[in-house]
Short mmCIF file of C-alpha atoms and ligand atoms in Angstrom, two decimals:
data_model
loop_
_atom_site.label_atom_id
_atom_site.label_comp_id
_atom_site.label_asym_id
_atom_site.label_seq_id
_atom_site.Cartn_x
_atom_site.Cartn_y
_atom_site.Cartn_z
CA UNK A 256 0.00 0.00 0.00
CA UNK A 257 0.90 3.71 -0.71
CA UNK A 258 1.75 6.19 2.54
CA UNK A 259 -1.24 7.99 1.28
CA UNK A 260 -3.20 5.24 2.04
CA UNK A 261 -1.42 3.75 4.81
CA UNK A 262 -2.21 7.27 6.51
CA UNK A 263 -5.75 7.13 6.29
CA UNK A 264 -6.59 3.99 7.51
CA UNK A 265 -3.56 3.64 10.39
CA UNK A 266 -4.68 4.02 13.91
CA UNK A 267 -8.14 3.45 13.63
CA UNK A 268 -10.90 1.49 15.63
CA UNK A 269 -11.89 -1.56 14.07
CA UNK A 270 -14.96 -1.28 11.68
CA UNK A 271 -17.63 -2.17 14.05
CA UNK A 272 -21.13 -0.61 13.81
CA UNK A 273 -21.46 2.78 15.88
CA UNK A 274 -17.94 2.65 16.81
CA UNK A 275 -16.53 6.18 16.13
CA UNK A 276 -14.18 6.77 13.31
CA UNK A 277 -11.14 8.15 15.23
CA UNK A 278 -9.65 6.98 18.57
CA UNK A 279 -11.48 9.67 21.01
CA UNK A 280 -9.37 11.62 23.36
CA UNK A 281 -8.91 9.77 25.78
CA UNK A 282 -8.37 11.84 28.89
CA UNK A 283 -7.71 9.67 31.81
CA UNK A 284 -4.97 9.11 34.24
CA UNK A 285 -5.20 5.92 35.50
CA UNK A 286 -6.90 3.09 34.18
CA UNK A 287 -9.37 0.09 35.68
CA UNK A 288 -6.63 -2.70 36.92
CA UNK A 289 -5.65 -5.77 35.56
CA UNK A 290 -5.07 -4.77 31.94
CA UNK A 291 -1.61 -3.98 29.99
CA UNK A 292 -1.98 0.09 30.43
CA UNK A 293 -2.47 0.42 34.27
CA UNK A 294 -1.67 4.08 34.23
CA UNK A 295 -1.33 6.55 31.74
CA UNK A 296 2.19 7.80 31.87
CA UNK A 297 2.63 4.25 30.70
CA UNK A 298 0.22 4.29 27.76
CA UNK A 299 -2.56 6.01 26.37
CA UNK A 300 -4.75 4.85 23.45
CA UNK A 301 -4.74 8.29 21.32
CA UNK A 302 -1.08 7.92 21.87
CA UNK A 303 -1.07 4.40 20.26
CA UNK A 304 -3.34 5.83 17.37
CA UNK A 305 -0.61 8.31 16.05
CA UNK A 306 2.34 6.16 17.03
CA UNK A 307 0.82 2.97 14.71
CA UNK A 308 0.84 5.94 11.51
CA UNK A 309 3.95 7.42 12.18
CA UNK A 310 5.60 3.77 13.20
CA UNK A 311 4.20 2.60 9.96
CA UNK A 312 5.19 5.48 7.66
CA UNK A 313 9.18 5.19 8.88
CA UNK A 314 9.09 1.20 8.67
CA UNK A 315 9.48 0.80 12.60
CA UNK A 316 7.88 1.41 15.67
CA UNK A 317 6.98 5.08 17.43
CA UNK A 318 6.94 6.02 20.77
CA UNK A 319 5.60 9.93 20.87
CA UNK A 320 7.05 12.19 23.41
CA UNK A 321 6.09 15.62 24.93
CA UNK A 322 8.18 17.44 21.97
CA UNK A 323 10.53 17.22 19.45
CA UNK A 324 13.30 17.94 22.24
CA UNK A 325 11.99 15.66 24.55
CA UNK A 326 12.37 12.56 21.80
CA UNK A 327 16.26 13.97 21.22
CA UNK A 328 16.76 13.59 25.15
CA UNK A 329 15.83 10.41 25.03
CA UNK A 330 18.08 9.06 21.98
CA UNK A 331 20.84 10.64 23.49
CA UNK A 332 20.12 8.46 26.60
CA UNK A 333 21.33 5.74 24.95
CA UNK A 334 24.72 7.00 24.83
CA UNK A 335 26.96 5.30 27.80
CA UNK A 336 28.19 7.95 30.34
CA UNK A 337 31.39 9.22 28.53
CA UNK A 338 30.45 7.91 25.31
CA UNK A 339 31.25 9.83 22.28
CA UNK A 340 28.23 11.41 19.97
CA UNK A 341 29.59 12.68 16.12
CA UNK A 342 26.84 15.50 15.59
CA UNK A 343 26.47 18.23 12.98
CA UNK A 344 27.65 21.51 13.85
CA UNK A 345 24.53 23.27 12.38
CA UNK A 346 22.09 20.71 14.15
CA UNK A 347 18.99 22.52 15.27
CA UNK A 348 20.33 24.96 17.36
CA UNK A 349 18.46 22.95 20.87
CA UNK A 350 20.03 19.61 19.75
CA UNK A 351 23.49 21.83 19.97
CA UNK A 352 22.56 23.18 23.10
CA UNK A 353 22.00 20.33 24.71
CA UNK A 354 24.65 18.18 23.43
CA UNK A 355 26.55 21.23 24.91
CA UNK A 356 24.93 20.93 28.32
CA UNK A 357 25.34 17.12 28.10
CA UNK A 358 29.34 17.50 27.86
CA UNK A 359 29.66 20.54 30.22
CA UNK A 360 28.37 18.05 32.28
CA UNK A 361 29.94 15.46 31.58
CA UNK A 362 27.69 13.33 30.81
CA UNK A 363 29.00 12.69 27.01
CA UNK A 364 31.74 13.83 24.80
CA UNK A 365 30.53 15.25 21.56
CA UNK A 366 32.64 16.03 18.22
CA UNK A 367 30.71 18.48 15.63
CA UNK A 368 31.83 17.81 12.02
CA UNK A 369 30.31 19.33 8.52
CA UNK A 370 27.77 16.28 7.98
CA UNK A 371 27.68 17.02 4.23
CA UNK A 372 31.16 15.85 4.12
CA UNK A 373 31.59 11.85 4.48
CA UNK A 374 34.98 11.44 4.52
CA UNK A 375 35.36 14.03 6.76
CA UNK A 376 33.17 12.60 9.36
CA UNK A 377 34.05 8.82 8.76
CA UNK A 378 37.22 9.86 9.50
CA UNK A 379 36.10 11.22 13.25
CA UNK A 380 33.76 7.55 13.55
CA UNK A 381 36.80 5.46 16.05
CA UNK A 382 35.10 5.29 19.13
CA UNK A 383 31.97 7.03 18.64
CA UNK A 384 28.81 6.24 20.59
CA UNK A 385 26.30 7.80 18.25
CA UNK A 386 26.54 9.51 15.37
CA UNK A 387 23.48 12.05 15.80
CA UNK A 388 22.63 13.04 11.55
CA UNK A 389 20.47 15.85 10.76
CA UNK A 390 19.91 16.18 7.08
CA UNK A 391 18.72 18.92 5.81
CA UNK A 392 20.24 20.55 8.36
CA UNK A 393 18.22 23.50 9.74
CA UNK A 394 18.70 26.21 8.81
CA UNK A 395 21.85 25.53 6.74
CA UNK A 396 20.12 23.14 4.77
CA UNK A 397 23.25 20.49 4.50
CA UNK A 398 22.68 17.10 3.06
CA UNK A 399 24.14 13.79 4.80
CA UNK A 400 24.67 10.55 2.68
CA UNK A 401 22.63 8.50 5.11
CA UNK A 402 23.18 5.24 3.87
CA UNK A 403 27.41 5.97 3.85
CA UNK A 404 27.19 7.59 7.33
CA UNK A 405 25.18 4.24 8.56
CA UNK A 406 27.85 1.56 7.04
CA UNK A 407 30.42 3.38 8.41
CA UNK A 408 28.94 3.80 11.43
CA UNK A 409 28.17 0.09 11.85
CA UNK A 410 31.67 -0.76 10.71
CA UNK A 411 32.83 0.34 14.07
CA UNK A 412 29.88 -0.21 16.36
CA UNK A 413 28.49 2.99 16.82
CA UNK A 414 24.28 3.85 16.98
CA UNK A 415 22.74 6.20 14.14
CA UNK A 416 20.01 8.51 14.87
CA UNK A 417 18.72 10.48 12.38
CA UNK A 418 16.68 14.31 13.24
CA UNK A 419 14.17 13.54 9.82
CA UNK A 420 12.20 16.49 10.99
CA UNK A 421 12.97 18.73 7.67
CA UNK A 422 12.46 15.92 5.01
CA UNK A 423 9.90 13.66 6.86
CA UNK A 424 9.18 10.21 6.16
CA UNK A 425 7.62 10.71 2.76
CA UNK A 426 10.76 12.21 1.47
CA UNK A 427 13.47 10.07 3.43
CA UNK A 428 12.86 7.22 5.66
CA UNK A 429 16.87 6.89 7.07
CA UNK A 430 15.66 3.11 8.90
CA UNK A 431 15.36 2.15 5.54
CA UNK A 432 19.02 3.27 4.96
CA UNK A 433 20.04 0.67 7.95
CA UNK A 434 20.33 3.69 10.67
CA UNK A 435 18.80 2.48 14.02
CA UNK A 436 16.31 5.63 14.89
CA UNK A 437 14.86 8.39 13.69
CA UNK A 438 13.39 11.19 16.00
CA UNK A 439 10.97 13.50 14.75
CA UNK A 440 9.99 17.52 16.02
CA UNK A 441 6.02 16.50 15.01
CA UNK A 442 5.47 20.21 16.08
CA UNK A 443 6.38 20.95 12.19
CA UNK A 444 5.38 19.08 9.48
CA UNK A 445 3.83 15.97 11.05
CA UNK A 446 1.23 18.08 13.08
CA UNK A 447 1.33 20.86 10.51
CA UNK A 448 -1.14 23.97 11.66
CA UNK A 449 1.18 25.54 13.97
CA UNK A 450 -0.85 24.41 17.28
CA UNK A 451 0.72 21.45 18.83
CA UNK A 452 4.14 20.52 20.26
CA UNK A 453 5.69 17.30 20.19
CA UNK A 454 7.74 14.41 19.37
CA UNK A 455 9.01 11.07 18.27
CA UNK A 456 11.18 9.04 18.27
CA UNK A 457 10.77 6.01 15.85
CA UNK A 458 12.64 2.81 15.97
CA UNK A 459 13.19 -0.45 14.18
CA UNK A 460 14.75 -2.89 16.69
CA UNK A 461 12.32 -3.91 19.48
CA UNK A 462 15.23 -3.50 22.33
CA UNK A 463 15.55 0.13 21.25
CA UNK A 464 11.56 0.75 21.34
CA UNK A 465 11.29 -1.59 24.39
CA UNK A 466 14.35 1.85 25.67
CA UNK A 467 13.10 4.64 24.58
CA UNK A 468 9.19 3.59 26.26
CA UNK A 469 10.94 2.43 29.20
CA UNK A 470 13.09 6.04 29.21
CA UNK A 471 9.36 7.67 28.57
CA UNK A 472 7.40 5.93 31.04
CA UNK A 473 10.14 6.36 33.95
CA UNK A 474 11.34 9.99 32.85
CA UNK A 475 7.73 10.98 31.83
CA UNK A 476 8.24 13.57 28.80
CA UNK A 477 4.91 12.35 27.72
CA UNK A 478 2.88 13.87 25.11
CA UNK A 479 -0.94 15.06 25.91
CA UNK A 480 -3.82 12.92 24.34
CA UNK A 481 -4.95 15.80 23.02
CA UNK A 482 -2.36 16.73 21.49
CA UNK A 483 -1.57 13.04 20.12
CA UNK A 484 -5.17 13.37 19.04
CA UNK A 485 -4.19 16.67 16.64
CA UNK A 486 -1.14 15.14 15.54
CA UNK A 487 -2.60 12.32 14.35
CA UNK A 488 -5.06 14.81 12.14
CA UNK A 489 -2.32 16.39 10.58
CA UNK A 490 -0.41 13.37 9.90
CA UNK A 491 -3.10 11.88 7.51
CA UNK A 492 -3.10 14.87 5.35
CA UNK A 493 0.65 15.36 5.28
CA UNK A 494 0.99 14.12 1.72
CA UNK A 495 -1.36 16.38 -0.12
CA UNK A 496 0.29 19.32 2.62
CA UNK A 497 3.78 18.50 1.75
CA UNK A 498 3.09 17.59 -1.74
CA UNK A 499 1.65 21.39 -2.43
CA UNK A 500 4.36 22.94 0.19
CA UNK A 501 7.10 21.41 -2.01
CA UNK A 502 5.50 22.18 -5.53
CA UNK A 503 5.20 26.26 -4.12
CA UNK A 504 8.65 26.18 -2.72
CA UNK A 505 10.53 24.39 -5.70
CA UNK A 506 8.90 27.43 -7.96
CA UNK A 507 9.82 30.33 -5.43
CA UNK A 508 13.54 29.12 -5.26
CA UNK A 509 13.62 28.92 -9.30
CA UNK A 510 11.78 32.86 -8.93
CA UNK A 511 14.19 34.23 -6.24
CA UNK A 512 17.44 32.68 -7.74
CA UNK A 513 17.88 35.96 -9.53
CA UNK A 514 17.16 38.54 -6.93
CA UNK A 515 19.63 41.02 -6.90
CA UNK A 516 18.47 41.89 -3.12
CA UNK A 517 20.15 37.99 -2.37
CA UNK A 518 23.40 36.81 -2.18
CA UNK A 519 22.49 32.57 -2.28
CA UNK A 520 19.41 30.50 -2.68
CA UNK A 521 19.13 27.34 -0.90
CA UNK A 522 17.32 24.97 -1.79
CA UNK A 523 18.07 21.38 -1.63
CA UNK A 524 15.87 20.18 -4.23
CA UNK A 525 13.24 19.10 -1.97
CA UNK A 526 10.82 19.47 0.71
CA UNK A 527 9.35 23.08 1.41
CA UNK A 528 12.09 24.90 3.64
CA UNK A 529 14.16 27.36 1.75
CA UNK A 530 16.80 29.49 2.53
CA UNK A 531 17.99 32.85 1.50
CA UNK A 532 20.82 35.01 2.22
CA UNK A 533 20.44 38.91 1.97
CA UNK A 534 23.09 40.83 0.40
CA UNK A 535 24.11 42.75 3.20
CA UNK A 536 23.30 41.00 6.05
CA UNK A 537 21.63 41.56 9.09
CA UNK A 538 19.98 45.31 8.46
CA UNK A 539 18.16 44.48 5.38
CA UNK A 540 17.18 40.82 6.37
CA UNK A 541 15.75 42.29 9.55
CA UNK A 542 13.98 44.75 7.56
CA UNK A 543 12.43 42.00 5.00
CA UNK A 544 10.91 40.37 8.00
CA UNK A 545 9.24 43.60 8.78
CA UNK A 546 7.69 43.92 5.08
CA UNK A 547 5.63 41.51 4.25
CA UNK A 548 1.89 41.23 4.63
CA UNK A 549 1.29 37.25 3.95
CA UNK A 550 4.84 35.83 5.51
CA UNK A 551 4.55 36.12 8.95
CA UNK A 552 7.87 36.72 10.99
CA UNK A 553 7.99 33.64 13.21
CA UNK A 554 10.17 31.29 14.43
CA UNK A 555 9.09 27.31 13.82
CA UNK A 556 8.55 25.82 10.33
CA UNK A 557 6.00 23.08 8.67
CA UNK A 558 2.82 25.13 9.19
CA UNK A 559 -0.16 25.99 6.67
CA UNK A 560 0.72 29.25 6.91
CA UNK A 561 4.02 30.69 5.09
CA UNK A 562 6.60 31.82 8.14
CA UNK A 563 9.73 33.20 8.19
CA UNK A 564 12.74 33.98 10.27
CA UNK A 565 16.33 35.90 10.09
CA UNK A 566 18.11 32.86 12.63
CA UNK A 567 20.89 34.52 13.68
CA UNK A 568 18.00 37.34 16.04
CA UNK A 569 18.76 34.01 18.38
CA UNK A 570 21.88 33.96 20.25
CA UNK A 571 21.94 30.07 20.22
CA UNK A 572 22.50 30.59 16.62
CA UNK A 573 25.94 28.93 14.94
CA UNK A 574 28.40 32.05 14.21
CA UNK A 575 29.07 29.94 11.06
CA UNK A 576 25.04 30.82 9.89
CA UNK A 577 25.17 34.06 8.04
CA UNK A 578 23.68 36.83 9.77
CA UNK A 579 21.39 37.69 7.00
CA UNK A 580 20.36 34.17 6.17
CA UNK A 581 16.57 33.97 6.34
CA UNK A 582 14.81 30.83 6.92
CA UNK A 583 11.47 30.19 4.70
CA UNK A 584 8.88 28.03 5.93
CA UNK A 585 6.95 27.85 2.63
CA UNK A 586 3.11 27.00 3.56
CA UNK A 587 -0.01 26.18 1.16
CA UNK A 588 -1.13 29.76 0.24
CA UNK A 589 -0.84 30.22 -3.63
CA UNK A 590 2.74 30.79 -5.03
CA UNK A 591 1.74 33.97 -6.85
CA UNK A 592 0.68 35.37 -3.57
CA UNK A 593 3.66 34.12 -1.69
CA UNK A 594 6.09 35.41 -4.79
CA UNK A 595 4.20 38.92 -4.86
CA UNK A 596 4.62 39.77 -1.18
CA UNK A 597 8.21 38.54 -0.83
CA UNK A 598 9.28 40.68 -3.87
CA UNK A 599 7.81 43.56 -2.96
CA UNK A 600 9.44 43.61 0.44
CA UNK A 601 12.74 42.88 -0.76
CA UNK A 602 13.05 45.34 -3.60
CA UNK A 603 11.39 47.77 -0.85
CA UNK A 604 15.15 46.77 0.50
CA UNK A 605 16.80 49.47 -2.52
CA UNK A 606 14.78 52.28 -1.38
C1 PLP B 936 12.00 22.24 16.02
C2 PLP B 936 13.03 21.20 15.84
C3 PLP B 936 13.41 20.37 16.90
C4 PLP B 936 12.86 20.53 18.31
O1 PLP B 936 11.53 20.16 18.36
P1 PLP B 936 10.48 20.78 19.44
O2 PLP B 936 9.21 20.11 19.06
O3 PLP B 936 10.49 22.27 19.26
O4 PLP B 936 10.96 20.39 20.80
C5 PLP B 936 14.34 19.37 16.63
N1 PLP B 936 14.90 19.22 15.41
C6 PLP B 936 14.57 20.01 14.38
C7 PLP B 936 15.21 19.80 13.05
C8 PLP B 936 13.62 21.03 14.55
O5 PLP B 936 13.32 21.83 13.51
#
């Protein structure tokens, strides 16, 4: 079966007359004993109804946490006190901080390396715990070579975990590639309307699910049924969202390449995230922000609505990002619309 159709019909009741269509809400916090859940930082059924779609989409099995953050703290559990982890340098900028915190601590040693470059990072691999991937990268849109970074990964016994937040699993599904997990902020793309954070982390081996729910149920970054409820929604119409996201933002790049307001275009080919870098830098990127009537200046990404942000306004920010460098969050408005209100703000940029 298609993902399309996998999507619709995942996480459902069984067909059974006056049964509702969707797995309610279920808002309870402890449940009659004698049964498998017992209590519900252990399990809930709406959580079980997203976790089946998303499980099924990657090719393993979910376990949904509170948000995207809480999924990366508990891959990065895995890692043995003192244990290595090879991570991108422009990871999102939390997944930095905390990897930060993590070694401050103690807790881990970590080695940043320029993902895009194999060699580079095979060549850091001896020892390594974990090699944490990101690809694209956000917001320096970087592409790994998962299924290089995984063999040679392997070869010397370390985990792969791969952020698939920017290209979701209808672009790239990285298990598929041999790495071990995949963690997911479903606050973007997955959940899609801008109204719900939270996480995932998705894995193919049943010791690492049988982990990662134990890490959950014990450290209790659980998600709300509620929100597992709206997740879910968005999930079953993330092909058709991505599908027109992806379509609007391939034609904008191809529009904007010429610009003479921008000093790069990035766009790697695929999904709906696009980033441009005003000649310039900060001033006029700050001003473009300011502009526009349909973008809306936000931070977060994956949403209906078209967003954008300058990154560097955050000091967590990599130096290595360009100051102007403006993250696009392309949404489902139409592209003439989108194309009109961008332009006009940046060549409002000469005057
Ligand atoms: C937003 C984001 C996260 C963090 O997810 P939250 O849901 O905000 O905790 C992790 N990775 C990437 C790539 C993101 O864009």
């Amino acid at each position: 079966m298609h993902p399309e159709t996998r999507l619709i019909i995942a996480g459902r009741p069984p067909h059974v007359p006056d049964q509702p269509m969707n797995v309610p809400v279920h808002l309870t916090s402890t449940y009659v004993a004698g049964g498998d859940l017992e209590y519900a930082r252990y399990g809930n059924p709406s959580w079980t109804a997203f976790e089946e779609a998303l499980g099924g989409l990657e090719g393993g099995r979910a376990v949904a946490f509170a948000s995207g953050m809480a999924a990366i703290t508990a891959v990065l559990d895995l890692v043995p006190v003192g244990g290595i982890v090879v991570a991108p340098r422009h990871s999102y900028t939390g997944t930095v901080a905390q990897l930060d915190q993590l070694a401050v601590n103690g807790r881990l040693a970590v080695v940043y390396v320029d993902i895009s470059d194999t060699a580079a990072v095979t060549a850091t691999l001896d020892g390594a715990a974990l090699v944490w991937i990101e690809s694209p990268t956000n917001p320096a849109l970087e592409l790994a070579e998962i299924p290089a970074l995984v063999a040679a990964a392997h070869e010397r016994g370390a985990l792969v975990a791969v952020d698939n937040t920017f290209a979701t699993p209808l672009l790239q599904r990285p298990l598929e590639s041999g790495a071990d997990l995949v963690v997911h902020s479903a606050t973007k793309y997955i959940s899609g309307h801008s109204d719900v954070l939270m996480g995932a982390v998705v894995a193919a081996s049943d010791e690492l699910v049988e982990k990662i729910t134990a890490y959950r149920s014990l450290f209790g970054a659980i998600p709300g049924p509620f929100e597992t409820y709206l997740a879910l929604r968005g999930l079953r119409t993330l092909p058709v969202r991505l599908e027109r996201a992806q379509a609007t933002a391939a034609e904008l790049a191809a529009r904007l390449h010429d610009h003479p307001a921008l000093e790069e275009v990035r766009y790697p080919c695929f999904g709906a995230i696009i980033s441009i870098v005003l000649r310039g830098g900060k001033e006029p990127a700050d001003r473009l922000v300011q502009g526009t009537a349909l973008w809306v200046h936000a931070t977060s990404l994956g949403g209906v609505e078209s967003t954008f942000e300058r990154r560097r306004r955050w000091q967590l920010e990599q130096p290595t990002i360009p100051d102007g460098l403006v993250r696009l969050s392309v949404g489902l408005e139409h592209v003439d619309d989108l194309h009109r209100d961008l332009v006009q703000a940046l060549d409002a940029l000469d005057a």
